Every structure is written in structure tokens, then in C-alpha cells.
Short mmCIF file of N, CA and C in Angstrom, two decimals:
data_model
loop_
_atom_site.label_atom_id
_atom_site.label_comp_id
_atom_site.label_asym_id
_atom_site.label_seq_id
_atom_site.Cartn_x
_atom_site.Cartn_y
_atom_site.Cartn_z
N UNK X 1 2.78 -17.01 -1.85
CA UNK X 1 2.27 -15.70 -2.23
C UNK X 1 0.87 -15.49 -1.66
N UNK X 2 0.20 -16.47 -1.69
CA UNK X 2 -1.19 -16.46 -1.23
C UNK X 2 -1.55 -16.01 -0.07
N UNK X 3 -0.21 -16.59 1.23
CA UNK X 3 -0.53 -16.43 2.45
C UNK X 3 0.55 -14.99 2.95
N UNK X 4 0.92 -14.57 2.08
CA UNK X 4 1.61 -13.24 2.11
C UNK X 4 0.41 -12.16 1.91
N UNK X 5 -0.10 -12.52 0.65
CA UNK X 5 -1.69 -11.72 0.36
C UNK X 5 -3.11 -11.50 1.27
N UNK X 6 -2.98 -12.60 1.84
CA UNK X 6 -3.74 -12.86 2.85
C UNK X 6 -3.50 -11.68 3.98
N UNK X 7 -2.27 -12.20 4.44
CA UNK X 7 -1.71 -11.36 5.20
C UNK X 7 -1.90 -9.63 5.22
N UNK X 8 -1.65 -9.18 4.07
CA UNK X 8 -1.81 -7.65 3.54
C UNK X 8 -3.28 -7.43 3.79
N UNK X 9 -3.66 -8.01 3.31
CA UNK X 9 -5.41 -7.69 3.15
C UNK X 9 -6.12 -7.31 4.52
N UNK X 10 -5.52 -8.08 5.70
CA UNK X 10 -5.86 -8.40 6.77
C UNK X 10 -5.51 -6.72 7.41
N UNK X 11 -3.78 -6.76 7.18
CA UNK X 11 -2.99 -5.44 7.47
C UNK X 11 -4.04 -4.71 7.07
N UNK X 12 -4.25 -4.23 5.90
CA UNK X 12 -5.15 -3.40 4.97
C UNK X 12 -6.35 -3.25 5.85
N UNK X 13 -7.03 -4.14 6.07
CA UNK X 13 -8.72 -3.90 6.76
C UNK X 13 -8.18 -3.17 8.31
N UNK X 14 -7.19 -3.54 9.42
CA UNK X 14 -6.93 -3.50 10.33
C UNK X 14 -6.79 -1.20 10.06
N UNK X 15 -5.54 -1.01 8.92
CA UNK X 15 -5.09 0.52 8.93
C UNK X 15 -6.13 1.48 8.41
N UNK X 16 -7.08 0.43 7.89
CA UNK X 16 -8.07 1.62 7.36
C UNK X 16 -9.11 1.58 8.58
N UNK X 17 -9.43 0.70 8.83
CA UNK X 17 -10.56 1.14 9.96
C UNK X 17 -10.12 1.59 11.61
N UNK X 18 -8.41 1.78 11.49
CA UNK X 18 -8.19 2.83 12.99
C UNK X 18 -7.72 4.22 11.90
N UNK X 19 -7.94 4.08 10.22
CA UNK X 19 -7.81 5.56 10.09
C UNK X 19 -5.94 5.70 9.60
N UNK X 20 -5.36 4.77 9.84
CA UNK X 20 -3.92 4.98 9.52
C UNK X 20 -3.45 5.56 8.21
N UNK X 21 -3.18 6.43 7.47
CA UNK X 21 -2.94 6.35 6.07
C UNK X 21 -1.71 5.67 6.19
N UNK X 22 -0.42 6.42 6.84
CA UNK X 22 0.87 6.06 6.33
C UNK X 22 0.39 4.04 5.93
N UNK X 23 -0.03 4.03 7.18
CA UNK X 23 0.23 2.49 7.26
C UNK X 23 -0.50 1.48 6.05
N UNK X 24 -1.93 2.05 5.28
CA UNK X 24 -2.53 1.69 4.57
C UNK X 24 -1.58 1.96 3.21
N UNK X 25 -1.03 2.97 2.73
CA UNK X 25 0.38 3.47 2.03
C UNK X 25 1.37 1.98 1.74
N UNK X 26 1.66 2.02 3.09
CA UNK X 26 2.97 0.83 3.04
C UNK X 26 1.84 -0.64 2.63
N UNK X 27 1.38 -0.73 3.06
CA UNK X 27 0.40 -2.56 3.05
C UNK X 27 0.28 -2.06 1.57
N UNK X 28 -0.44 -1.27 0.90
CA UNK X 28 -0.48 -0.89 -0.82
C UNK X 28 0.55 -0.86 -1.41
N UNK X 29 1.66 -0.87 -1.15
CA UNK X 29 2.73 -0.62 -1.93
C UNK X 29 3.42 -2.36 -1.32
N UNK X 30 3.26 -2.51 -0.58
CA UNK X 30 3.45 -3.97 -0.28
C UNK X 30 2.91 -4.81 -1.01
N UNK X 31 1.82 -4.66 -1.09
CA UNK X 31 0.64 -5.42 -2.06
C UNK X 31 1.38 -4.97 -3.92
N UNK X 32 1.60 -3.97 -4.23
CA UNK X 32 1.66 -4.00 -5.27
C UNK X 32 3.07 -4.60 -5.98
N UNK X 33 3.73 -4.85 -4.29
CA UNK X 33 5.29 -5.48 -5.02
C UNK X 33 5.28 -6.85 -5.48
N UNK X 34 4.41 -7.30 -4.42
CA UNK X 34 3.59 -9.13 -4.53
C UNK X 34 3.01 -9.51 -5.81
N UNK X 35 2.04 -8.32 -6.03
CA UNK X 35 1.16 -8.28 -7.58
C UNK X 35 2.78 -8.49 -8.79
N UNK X 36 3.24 -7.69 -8.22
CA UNK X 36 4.62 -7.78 -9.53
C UNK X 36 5.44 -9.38 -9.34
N UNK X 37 5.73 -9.70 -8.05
CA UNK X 37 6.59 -10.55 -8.22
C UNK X 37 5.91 -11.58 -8.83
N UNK X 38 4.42 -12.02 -8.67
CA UNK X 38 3.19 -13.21 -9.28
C UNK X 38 3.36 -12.84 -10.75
N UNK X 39 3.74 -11.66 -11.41
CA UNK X 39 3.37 -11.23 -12.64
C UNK X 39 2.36 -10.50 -13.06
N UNK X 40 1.70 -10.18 -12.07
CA UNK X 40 0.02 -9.05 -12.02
C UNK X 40 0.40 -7.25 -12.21
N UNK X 41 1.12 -7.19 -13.36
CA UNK X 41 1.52 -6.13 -13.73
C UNK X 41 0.31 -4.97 -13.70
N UNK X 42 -0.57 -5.47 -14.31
CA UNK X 42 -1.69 -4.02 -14.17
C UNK X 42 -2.57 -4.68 -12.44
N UNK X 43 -2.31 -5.35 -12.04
CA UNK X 43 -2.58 -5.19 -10.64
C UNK X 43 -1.40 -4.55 -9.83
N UNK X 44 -0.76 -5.23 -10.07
CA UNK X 44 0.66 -4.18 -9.46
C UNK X 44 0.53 -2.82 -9.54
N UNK X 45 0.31 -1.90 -10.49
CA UNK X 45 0.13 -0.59 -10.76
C UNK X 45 -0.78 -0.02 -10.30
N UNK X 46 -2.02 -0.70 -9.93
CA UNK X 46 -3.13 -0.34 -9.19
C UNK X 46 -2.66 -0.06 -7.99
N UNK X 47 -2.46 -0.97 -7.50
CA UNK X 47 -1.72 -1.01 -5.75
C UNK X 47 -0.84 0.60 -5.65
N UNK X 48 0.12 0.32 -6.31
CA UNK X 48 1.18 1.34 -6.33
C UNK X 48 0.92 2.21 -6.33
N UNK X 49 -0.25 3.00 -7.32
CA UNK X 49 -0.99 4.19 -7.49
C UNK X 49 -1.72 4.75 -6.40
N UNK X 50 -2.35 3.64 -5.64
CA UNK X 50 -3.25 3.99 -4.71
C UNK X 50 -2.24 4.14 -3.61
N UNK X 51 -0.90 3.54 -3.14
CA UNK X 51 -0.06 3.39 -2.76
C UNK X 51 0.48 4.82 -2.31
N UNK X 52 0.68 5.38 -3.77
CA UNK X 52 1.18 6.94 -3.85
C UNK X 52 -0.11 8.19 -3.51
N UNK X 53 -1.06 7.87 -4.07
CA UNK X 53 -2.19 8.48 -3.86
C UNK X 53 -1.87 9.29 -2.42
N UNK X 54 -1.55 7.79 -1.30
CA UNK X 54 -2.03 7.50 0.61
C UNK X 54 -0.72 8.49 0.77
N UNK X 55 0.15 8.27 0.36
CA UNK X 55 1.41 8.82 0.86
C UNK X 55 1.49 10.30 0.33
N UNK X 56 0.89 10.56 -0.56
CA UNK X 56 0.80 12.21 -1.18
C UNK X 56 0.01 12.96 -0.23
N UNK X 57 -0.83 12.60 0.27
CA UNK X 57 -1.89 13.23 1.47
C UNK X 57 -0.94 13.37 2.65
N UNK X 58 -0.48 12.37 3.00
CA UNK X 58 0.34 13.06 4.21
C UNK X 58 1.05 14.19 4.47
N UNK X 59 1.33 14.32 5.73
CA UNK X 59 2.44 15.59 5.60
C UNK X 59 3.66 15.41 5.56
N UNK X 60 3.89 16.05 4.93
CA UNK X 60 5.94 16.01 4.27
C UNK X 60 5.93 15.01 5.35
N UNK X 61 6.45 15.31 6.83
CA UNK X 61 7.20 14.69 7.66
C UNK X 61 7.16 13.25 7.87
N UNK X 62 5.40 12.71 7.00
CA UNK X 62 5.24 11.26 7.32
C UNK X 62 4.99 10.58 6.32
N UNK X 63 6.33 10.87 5.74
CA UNK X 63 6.45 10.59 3.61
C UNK X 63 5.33 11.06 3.32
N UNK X 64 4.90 12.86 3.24
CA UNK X 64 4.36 13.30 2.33
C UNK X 64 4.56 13.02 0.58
N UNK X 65 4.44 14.45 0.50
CA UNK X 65 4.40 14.37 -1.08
C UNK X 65 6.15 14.20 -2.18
N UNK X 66 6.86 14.26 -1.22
CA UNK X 66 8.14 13.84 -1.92
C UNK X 66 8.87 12.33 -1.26
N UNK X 67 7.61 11.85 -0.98
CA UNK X 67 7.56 10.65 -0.19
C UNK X 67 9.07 9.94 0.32
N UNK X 68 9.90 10.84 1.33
CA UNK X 68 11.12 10.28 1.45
C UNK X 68 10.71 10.31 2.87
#
């Protein structure tokens, strides 16, 4: 789990500083599935939230707000 986390974080620093949302979206919602599978339930929800937050800003076409 650790080196899965690692991993995200890395993803994470890489999509925010070229600006990516979708991609910062997916690594957060990635992150918050990890938080769940460890048992980090109110970390999990954090992730997820912020997760949905990234993906609500977009436009429809790039899993906006009905995020499909």
C-alpha cells in the first residue's frame, strides 16, 4: 500500500503542476480507494470529495459534472 501511495502522490505533484484537473481527479479518487482498502475511512472521503470537487469543474465532455 505504501508504495502504491507513494506512487499517487508523485502522480498528484506531476498533474497539478502541468495544470491537469481530469488527471489530478483520477490520482484523488485513486488515492481515496487505497485510503478505503487500508481502512482510512475519513481519509478516504477526503480524497473522494476533492476527487469530485476536480471532476465537477470540468466540462461535461471530460467527466464534467455528471461525471460519466
Amino acid at each position: 500500500i505504501r508504495q502504491a501511495a507513494e506512487g499517487y502522490y508523485r502522480a498528484l505533484r506531476v498533474a497539478r503542476a502541468q495544470g491537469q484537473l481530469q488527471n489530478q481527479a483520477v490520482v484523488l479518487a485513486n488515492f481515496g480507494a487505497l485510503c478505503l482498502q487500508a481502512g482510512a475511512e475519513s481519509l478516504a472521503q477526503h480524497y473522494h470529495r476533492e476527487s469530485v470537487t476536480l471532476f465537477a469543474r470540468l466540462p461535461s465532455r471530460e467527466c464534467g459534472p455528471d461525471l460519466t
